[in-house]
PDB file of C-alpha atoms in Angstrom:
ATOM      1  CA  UNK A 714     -32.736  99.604  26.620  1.00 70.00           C
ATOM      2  CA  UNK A 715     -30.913  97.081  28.815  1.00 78.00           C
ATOM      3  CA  UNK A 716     -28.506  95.876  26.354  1.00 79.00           C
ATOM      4  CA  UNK A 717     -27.560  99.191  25.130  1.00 81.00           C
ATOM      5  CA  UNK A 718     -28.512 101.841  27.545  1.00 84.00           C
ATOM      6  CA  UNK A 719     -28.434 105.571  27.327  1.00 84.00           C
ATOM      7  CA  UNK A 720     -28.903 104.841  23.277  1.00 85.00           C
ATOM      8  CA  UNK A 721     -32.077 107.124  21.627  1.00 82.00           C
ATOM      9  CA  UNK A 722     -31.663 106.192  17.938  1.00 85.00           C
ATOM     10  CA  UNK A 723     -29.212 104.034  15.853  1.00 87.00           C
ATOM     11  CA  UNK A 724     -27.836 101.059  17.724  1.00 89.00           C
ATOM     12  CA  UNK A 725     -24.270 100.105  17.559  1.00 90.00           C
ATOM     13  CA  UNK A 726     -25.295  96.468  16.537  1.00 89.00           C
ATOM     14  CA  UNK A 727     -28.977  95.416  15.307  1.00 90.00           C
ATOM     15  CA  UNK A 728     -30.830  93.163  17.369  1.00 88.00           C
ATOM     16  CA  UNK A 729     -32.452  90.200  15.228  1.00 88.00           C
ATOM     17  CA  UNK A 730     -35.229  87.637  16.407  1.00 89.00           C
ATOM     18  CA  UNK A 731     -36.284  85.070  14.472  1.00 89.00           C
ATOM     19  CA  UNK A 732     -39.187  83.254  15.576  1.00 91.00           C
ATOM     20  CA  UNK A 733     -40.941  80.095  14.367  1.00 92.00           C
ATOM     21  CA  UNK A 734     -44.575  79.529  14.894  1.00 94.00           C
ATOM     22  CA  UNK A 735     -46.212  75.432  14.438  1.00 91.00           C
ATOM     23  CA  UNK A 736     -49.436  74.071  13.619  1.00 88.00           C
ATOM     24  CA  UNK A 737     -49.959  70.319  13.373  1.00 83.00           C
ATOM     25  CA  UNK A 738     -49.687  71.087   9.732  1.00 87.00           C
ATOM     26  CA  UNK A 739     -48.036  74.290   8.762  1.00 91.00           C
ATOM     27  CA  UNK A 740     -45.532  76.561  10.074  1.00 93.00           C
ATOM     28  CA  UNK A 741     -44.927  80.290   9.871  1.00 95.00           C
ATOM     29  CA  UNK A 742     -41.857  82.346  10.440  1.00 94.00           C
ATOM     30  CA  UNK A 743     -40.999  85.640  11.621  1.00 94.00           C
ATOM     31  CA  UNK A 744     -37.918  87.486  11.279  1.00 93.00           C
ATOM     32  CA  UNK A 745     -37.404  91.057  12.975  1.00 93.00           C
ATOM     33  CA  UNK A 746     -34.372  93.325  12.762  1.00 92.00           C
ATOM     34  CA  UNK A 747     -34.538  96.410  15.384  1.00 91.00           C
ATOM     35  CA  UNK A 748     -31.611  98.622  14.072  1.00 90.00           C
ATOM     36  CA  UNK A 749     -32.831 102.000  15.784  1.00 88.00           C
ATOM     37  CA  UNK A 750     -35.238 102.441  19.030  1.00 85.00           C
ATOM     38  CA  UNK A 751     -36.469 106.059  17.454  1.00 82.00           C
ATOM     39  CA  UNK A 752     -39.579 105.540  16.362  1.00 80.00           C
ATOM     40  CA  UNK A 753     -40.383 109.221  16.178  1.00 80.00           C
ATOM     41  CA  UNK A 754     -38.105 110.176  13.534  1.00 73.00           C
ATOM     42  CA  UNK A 755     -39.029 108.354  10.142  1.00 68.00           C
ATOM     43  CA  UNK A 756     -37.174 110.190   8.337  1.00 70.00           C
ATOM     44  CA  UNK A 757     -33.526 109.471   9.642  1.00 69.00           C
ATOM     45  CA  UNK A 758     -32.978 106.714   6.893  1.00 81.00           C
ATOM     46  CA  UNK A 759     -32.371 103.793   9.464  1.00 84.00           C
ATOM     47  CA  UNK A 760     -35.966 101.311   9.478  1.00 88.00           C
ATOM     48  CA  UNK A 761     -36.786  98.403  11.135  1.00 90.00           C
ATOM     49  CA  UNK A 762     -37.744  95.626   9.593  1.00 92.00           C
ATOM     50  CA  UNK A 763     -40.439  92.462   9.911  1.00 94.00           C
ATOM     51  CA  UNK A 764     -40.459  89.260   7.294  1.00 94.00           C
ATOM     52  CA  UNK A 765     -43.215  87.275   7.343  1.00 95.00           C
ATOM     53  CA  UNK A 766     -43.401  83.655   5.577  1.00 94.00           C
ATOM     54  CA  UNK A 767     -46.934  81.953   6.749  1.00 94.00           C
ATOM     55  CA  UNK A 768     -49.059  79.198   5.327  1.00 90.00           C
ATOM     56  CA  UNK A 769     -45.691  76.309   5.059  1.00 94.00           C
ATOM     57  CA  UNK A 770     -47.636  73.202   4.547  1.00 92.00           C
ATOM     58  CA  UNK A 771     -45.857  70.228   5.340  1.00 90.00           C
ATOM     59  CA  UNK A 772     -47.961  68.298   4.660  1.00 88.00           C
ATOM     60  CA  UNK A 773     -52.213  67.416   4.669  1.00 84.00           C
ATOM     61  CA  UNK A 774     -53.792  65.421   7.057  1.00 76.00           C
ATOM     62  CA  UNK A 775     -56.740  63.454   6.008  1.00 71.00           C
ATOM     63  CA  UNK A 776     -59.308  61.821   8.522  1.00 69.00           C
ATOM     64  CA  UNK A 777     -61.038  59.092   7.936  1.00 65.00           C
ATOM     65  CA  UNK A 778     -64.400  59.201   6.108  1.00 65.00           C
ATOM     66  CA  UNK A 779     -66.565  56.066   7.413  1.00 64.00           C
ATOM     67  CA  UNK A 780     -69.891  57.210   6.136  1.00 64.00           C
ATOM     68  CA  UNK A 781     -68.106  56.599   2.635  1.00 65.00           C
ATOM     69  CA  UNK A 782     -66.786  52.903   3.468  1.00 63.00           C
ATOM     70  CA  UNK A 783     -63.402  54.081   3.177  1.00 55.00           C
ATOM     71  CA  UNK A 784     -61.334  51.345   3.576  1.00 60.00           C
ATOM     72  CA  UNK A 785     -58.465  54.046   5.891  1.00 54.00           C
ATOM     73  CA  UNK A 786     -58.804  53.136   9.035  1.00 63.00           C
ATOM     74  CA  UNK A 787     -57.227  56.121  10.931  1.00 67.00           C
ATOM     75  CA  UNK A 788     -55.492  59.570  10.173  1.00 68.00           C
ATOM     76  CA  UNK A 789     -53.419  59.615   7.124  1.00 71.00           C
ATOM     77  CA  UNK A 790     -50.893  62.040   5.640  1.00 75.00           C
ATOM     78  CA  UNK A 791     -50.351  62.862   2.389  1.00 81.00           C
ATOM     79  CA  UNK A 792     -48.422  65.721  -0.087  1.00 87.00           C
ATOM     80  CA  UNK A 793     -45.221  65.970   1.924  1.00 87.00           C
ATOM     81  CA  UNK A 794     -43.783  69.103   1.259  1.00 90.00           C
ATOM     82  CA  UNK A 795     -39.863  69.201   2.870  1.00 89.00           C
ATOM     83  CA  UNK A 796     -39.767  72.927   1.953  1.00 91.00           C
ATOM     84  CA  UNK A 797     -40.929  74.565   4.801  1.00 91.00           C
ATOM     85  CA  UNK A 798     -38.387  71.573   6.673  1.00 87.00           C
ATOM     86  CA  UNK A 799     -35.529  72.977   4.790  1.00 88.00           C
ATOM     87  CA  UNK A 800     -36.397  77.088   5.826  1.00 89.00           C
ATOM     88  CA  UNK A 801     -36.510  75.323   9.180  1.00 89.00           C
ATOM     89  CA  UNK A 802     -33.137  74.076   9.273  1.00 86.00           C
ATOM     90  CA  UNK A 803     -31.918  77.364   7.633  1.00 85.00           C
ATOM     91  CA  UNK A 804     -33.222  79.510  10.172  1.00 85.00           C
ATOM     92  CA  UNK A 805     -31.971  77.131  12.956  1.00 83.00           C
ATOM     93  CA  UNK A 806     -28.587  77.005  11.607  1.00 78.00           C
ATOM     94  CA  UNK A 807     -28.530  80.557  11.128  1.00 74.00           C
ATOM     95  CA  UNK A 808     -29.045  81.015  14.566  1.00 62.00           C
ATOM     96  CA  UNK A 809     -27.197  77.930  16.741  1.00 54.00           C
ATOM     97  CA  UNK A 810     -23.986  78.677  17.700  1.00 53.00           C
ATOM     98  CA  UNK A 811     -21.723  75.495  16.016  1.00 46.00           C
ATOM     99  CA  UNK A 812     -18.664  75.139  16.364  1.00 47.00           C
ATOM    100  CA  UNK A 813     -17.183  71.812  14.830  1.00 48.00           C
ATOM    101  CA  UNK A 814     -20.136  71.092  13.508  1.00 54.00           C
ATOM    102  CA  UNK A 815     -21.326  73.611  11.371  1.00 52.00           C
ATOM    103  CA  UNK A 816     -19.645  72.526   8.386  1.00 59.00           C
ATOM    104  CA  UNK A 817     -21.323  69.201   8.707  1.00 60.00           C
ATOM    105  CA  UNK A 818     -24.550  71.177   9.276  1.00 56.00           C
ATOM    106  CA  UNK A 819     -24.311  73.216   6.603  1.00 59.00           C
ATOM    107  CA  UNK A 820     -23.428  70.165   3.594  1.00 62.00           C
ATOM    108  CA  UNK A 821     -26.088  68.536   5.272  1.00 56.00           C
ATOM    109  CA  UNK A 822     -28.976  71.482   4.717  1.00 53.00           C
ATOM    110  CA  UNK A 823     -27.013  71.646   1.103  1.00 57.00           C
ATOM    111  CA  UNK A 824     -28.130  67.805   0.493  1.00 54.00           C
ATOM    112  CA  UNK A 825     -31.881  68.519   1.556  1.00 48.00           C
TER     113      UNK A 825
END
């Protein structure tokens, strides 16, 4: 209502938040597009929408097991994963506002 006020259905422009969630292990990611504030009318054609992508696991962590004389002797980690790494540079690129450097941002997420 502050950005566009007076407005009671379609907005000029949709509003998009894209939010990333961590875990010592995992992320998750949210993405929401609000493209009308009337909620009452569901039958106007113009929806809102949510994405959800949970359960990224970068990788597993594995403690130590001394009652089993394993020879570790702290926290190791193990099945790296760089594919929730690359949605996180997507959706941080998609966002940041580069100038000069989004070219070299972009060849770089192309290489990962």
């Amino acid at each position: 209502k502050k950005t566009y006020p007076g407005i009671k259905d379609r907005l000029p422009t949709p509003i998009s938040v894209q939010v990333i969630n961590m875990s010592e292990t995992t992320m998750n990611f949210t993405y929401f597009q609000l493209n009308t504030i009337d909620f009452d009318n569901s039958e106007a054609g113009v929806k809102n929408f949510v994405w959800f992508d949970t359960g990224n696991v970068l990788f597993e962590r594995r403690l130590p097991q001394p009652w089993k004389r394993d020879k570790i002797l702290g926290t190791s980690l193990e099945n790296l994963d760089l594919d929730p790494f690359k949605k996180l540079l997507a959706t941080v690129g998609n966002c940041a506002e580069l100038e000069d450097s989004s070219t070299q941002f972009k060849e770089k997420l192309i290489e990962l």
